[in-house]
mmCIF file of C-alpha atoms in Angstrom:
data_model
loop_
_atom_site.group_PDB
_atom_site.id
_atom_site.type_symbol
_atom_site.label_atom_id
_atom_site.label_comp_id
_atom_site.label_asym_id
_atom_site.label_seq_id
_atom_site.Cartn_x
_atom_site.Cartn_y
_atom_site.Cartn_z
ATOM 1 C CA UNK A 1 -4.031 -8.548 -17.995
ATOM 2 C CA UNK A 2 -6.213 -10.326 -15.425
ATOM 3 C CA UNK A 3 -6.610 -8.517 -12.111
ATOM 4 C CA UNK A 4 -6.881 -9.949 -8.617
ATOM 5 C CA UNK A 5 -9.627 -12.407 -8.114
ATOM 6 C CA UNK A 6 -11.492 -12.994 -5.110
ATOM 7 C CA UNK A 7 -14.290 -15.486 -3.993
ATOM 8 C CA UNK A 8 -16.812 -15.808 -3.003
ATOM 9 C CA UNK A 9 -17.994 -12.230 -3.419
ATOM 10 C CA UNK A 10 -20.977 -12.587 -0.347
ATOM 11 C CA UNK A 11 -20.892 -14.777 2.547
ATOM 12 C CA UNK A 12 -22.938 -14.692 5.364
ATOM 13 C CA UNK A 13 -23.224 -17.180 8.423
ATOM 14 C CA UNK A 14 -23.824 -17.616 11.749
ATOM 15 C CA UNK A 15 -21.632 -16.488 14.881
ATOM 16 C CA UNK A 16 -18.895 -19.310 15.548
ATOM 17 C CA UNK A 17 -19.352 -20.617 12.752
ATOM 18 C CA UNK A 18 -16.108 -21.364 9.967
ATOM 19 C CA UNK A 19 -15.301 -19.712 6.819
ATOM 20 C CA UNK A 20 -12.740 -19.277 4.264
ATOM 21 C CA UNK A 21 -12.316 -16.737 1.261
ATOM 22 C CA UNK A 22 -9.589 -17.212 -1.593
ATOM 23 C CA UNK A 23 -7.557 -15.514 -3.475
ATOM 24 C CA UNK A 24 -5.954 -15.508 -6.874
ATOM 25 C CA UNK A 25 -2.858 -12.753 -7.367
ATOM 26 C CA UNK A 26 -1.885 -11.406 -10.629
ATOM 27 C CA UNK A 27 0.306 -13.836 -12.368
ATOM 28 C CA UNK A 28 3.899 -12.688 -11.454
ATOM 29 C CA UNK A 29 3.419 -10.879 -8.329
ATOM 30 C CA UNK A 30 5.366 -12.069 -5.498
ATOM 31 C CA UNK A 31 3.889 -9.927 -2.581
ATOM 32 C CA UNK A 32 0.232 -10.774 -1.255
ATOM 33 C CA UNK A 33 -1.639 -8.869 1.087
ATOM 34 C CA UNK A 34 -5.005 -9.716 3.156
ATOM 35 C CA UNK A 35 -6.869 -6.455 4.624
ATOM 36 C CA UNK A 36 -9.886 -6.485 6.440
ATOM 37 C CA UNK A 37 -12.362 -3.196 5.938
ATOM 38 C CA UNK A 38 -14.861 -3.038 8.249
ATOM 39 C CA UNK A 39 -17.499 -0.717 7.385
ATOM 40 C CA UNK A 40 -17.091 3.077 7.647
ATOM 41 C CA UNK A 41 -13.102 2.461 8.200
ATOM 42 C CA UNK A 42 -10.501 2.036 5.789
ATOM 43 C CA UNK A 43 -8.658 -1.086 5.126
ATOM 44 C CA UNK A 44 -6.663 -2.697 7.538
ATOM 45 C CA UNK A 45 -3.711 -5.549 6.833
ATOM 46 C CA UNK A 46 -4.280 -8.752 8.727
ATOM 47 C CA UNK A 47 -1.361 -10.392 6.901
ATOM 48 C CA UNK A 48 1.257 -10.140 3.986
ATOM 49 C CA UNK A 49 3.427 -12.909 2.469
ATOM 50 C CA UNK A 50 6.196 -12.611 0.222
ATOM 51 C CA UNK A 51 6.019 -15.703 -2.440
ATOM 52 C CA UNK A 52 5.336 -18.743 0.342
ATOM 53 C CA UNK A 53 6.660 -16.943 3.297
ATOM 54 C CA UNK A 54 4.915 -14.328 5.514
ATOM 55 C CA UNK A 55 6.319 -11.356 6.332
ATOM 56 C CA UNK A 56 3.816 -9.300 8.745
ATOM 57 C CA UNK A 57 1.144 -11.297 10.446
ATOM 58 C CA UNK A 58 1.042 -8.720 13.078
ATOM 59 C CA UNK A 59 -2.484 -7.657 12.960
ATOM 60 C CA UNK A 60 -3.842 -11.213 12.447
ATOM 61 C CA UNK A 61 -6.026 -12.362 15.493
ATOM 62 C CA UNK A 62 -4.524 -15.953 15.200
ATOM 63 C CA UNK A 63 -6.651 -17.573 17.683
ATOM 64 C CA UNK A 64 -9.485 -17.273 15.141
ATOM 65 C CA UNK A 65 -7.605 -16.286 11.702
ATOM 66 C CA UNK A 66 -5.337 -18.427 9.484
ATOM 67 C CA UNK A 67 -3.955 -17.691 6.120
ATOM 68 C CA UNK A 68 -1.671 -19.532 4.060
ATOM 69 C CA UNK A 69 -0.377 -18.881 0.674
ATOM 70 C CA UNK A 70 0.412 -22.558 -1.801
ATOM 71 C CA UNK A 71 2.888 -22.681 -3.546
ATOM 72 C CA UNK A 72 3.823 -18.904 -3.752
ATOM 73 C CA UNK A 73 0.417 -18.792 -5.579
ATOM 74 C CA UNK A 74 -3.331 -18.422 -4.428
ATOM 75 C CA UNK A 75 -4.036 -17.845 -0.944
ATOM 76 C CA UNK A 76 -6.623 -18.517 1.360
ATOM 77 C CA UNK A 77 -8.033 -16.632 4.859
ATOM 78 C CA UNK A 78 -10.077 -18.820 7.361
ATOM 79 C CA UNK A 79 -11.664 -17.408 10.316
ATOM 80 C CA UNK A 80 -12.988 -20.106 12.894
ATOM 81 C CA UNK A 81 -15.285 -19.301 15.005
ATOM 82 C CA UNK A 82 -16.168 -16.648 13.150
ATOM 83 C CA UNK A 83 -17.520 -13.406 16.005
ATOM 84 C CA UNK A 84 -20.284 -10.733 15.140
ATOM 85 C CA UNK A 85 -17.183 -8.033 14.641
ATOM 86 C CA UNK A 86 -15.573 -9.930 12.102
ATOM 87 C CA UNK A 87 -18.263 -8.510 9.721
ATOM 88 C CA UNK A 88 -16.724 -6.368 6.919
ATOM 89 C CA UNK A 89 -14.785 -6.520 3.582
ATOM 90 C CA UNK A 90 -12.035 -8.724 2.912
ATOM 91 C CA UNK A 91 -9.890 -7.511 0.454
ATOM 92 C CA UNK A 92 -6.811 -9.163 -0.991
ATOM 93 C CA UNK A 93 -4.348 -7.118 -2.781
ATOM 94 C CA UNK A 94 -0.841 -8.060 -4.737
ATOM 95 C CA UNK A 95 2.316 -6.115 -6.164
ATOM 96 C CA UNK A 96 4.841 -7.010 -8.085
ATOM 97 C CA UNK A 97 8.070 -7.354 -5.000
ATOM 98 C CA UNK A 98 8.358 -5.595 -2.339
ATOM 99 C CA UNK A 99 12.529 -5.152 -2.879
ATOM 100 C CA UNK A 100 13.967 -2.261 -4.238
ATOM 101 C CA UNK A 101 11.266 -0.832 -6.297
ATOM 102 C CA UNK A 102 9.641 -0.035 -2.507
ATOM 103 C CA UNK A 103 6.194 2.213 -3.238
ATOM 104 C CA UNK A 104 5.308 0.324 -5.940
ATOM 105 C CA UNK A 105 1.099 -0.321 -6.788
ATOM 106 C CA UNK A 106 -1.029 -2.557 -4.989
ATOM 107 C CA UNK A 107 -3.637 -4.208 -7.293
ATOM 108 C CA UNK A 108 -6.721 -5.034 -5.375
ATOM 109 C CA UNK A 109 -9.664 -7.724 -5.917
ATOM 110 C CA UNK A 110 -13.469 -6.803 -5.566
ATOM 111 C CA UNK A 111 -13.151 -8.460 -2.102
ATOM 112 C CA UNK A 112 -15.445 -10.293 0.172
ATOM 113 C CA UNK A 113 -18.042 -9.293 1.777
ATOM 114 C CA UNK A 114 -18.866 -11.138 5.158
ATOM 115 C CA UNK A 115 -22.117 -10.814 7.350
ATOM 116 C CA UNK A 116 -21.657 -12.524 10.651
ATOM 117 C CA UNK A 117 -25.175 -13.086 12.021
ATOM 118 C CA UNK B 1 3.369 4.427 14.181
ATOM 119 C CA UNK B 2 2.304 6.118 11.642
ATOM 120 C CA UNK B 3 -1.478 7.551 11.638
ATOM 121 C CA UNK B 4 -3.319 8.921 8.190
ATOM 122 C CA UNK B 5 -6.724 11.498 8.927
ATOM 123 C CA UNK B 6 -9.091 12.344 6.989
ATOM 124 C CA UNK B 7 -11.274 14.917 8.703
ATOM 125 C CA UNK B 8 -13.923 15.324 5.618
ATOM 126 C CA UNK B 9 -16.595 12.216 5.908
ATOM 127 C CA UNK B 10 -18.721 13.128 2.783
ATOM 128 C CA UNK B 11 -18.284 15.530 0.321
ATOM 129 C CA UNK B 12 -20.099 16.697 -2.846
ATOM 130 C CA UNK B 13 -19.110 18.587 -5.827
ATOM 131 C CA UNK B 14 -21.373 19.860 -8.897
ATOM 132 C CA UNK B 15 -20.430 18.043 -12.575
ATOM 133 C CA UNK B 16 -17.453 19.524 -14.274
ATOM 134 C CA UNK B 17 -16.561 21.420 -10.851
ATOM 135 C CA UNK B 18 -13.620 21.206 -8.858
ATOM 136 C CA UNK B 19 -13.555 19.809 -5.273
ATOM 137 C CA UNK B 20 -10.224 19.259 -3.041
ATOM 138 C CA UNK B 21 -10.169 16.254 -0.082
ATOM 139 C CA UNK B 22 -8.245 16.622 2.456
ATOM 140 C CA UNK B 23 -5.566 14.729 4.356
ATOM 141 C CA UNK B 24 -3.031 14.635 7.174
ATOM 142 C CA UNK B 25 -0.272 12.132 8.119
ATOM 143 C CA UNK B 26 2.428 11.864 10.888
ATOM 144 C CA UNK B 27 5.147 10.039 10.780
ATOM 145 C CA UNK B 28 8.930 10.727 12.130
ATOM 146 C CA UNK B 29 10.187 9.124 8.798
ATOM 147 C CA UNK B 30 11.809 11.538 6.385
ATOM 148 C CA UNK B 31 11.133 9.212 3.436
ATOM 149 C CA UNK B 32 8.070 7.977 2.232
ATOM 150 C CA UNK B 33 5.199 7.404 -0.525
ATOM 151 C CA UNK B 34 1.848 8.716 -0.228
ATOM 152 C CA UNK B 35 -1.315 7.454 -1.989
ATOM 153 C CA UNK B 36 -5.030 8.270 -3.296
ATOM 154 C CA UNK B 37 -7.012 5.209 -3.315
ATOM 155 C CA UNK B 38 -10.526 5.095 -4.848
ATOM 156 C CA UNK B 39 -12.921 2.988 -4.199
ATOM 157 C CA UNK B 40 -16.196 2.618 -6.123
ATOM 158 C CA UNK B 41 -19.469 0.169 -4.934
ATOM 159 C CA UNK B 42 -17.755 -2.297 -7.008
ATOM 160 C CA UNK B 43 -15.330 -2.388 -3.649
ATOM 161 C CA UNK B 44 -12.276 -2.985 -5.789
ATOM 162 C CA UNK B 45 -9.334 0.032 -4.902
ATOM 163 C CA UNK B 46 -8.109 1.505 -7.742
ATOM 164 C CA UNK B 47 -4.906 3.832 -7.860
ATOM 165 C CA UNK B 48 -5.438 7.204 -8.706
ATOM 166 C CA UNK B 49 -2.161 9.107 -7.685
ATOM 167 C CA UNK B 50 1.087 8.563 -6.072
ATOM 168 C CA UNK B 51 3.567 11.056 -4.470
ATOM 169 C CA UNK B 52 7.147 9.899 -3.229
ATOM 170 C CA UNK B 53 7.959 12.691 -0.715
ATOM 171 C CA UNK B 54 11.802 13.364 -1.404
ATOM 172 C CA UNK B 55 10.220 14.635 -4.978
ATOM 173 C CA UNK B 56 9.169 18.156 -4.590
ATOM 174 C CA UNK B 57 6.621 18.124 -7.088
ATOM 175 C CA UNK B 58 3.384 17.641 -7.311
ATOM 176 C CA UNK B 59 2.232 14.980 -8.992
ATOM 177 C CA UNK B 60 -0.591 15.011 -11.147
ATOM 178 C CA UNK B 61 -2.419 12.526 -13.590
ATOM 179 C CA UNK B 62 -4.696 14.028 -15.952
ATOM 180 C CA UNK B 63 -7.957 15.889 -14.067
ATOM 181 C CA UNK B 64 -6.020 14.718 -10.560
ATOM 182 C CA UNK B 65 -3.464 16.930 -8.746
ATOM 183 C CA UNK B 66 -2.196 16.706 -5.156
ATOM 184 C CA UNK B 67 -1.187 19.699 -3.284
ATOM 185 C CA UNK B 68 2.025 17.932 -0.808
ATOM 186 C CA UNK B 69 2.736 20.041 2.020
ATOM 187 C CA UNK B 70 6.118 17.993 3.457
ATOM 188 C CA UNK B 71 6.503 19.884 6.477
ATOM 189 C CA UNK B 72 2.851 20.414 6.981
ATOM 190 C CA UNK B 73 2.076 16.791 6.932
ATOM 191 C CA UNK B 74 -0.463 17.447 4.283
ATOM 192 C CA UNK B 75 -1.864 15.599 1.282
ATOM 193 C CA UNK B 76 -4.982 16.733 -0.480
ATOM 194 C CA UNK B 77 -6.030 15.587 -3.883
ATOM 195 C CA UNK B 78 -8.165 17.835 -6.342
ATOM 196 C CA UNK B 79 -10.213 16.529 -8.659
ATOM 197 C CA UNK B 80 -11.059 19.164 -11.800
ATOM 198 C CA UNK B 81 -13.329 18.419 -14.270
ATOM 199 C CA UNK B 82 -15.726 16.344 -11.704
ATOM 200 C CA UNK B 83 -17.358 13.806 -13.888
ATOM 201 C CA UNK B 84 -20.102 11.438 -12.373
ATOM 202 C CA UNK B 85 -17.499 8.745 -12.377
ATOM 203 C CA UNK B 86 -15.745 10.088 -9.649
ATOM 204 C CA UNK B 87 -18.168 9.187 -7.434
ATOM 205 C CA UNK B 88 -16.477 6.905 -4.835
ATOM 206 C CA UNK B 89 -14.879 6.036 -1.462
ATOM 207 C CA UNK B 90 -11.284 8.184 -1.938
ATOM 208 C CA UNK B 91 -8.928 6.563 0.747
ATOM 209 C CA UNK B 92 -5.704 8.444 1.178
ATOM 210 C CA UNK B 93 -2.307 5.973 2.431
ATOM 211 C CA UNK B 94 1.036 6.203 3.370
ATOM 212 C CA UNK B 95 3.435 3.690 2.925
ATOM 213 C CA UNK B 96 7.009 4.068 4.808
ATOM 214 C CA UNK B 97 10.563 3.843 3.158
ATOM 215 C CA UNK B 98 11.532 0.828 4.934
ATOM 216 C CA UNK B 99 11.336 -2.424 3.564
ATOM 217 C CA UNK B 100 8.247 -4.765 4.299
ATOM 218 C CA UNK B 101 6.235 -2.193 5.891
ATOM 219 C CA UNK B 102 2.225 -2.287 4.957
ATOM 220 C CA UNK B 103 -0.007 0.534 3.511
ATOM 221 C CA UNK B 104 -1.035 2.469 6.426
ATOM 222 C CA UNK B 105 -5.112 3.887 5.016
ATOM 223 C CA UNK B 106 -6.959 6.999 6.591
ATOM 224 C CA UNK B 107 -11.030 6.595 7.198
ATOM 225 C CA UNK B 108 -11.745 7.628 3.971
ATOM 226 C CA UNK B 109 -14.140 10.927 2.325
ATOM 227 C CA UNK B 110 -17.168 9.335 0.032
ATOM 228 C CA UNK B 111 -17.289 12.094 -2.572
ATOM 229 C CA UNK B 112 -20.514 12.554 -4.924
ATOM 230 C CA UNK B 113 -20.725 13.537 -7.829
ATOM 231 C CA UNK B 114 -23.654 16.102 -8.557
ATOM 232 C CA UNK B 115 -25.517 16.114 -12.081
#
């Protein structure tokens, strides 16, 4: 079974500049999730849709972040301007619903890593 | 909201030893799920155990345990056996009850793995 897959794998760019990192779920899995881990701290969600729609965007910064998710499918995070604290890991994750079966396994990618300079 | 600690930073245990990590939660929820996360340099989290807390046992998979102390608020996993592939990023999580609600992650203990 393929996993999660996440590109690119390094990015690094210049304060206020743009930049965008995808995402590829396992086939199947309805539920997405975007976390950001910055170092020395443990993940944080920025945003999680359920097939096309979201369902907490509550830790997004959205005068800088966007996310959107085609099709039920891939996904992609933008940040723009990108700031010297948005430096850290960002890691996409997917399950398989997030209905009944609540507590079910995340599957996480490699993630990206992002230097802001 | 709900909070996860973990008070260790760094830990190491000796080869075929047996280390425990700590963890702490609180939440006013009476139902939940709580998680072990690791995380290796490759950065990609990998499940290693899960606990739903209405179950009063311990769960275990294979050379991992957790010791789930409900009214203490306490979660620590054991690792017997330590192998050198254990060495990692261990993130512990809680996840609430309630529908749509995210995985809540502590600060994480980077364990090593001594030869």
């Amino acid at each position: 079974e393929a996993g999660v897959a996440q590109s690119p794998r390094y990015k690094i760019i210049e304060k206020r500049q743009s930049v965008a990192f995808w995402c590829n779920p396992i086939s199947g899995h309805a539920t997405l999730y975007w976390y950001q881990q910055i170092l020395g701290q443990g993940p944080k969600l920025l945003i999680q849709f359920q097939n096309n729609g979201v369902v907490d965007d509550s830790q997004l910064p959205k005068d800088r972040f966007s996310a959107e998710r085609l099709k039920g499918v891939d996904s992609t995070l933008k940040i723009q301007p990108a700031k010297l604290e948005d430096s850290a890991v960002y890691l996409c994750a997917s399950s398989l619903d997030r209905g009944p079966s609540r507590g079910e396994k995340l599957f996480f990618g490699s993630g990206t890593q992002l230097s802001v300079l | 909201a709900q909070t996860v600690t973990q008070s260790q930073p760094e830990m190491s245990v000796q080869e075929a030893e047996t280390v425990t990590l700590s963890c702490t939660y609180d939440t006013s929820e009476n139902n939940y799920y709580l998680f072990w996360y690791k995380q290796p340099p490759s950065r990609q989290m990998i499940l290693v155990i899960r606990q739903e807390a209405y179950k009063q046992q311990n769960a275990t998979e294979n050379r991992f345990s957790v010791n789930f102390q409900k009214a203490a608020k306490s979660f620590s996993l054991k690792i017997s056996d330590s192998q050198l592939g254990d060495t990692a990023m261990y993130f512990c999580a809680f996840m609430s009850y309630a529908g749509n609600t995210p995985l809540v992650f502590g600060k994480g203990t980077r364990l090593s793995v001594i030869a």
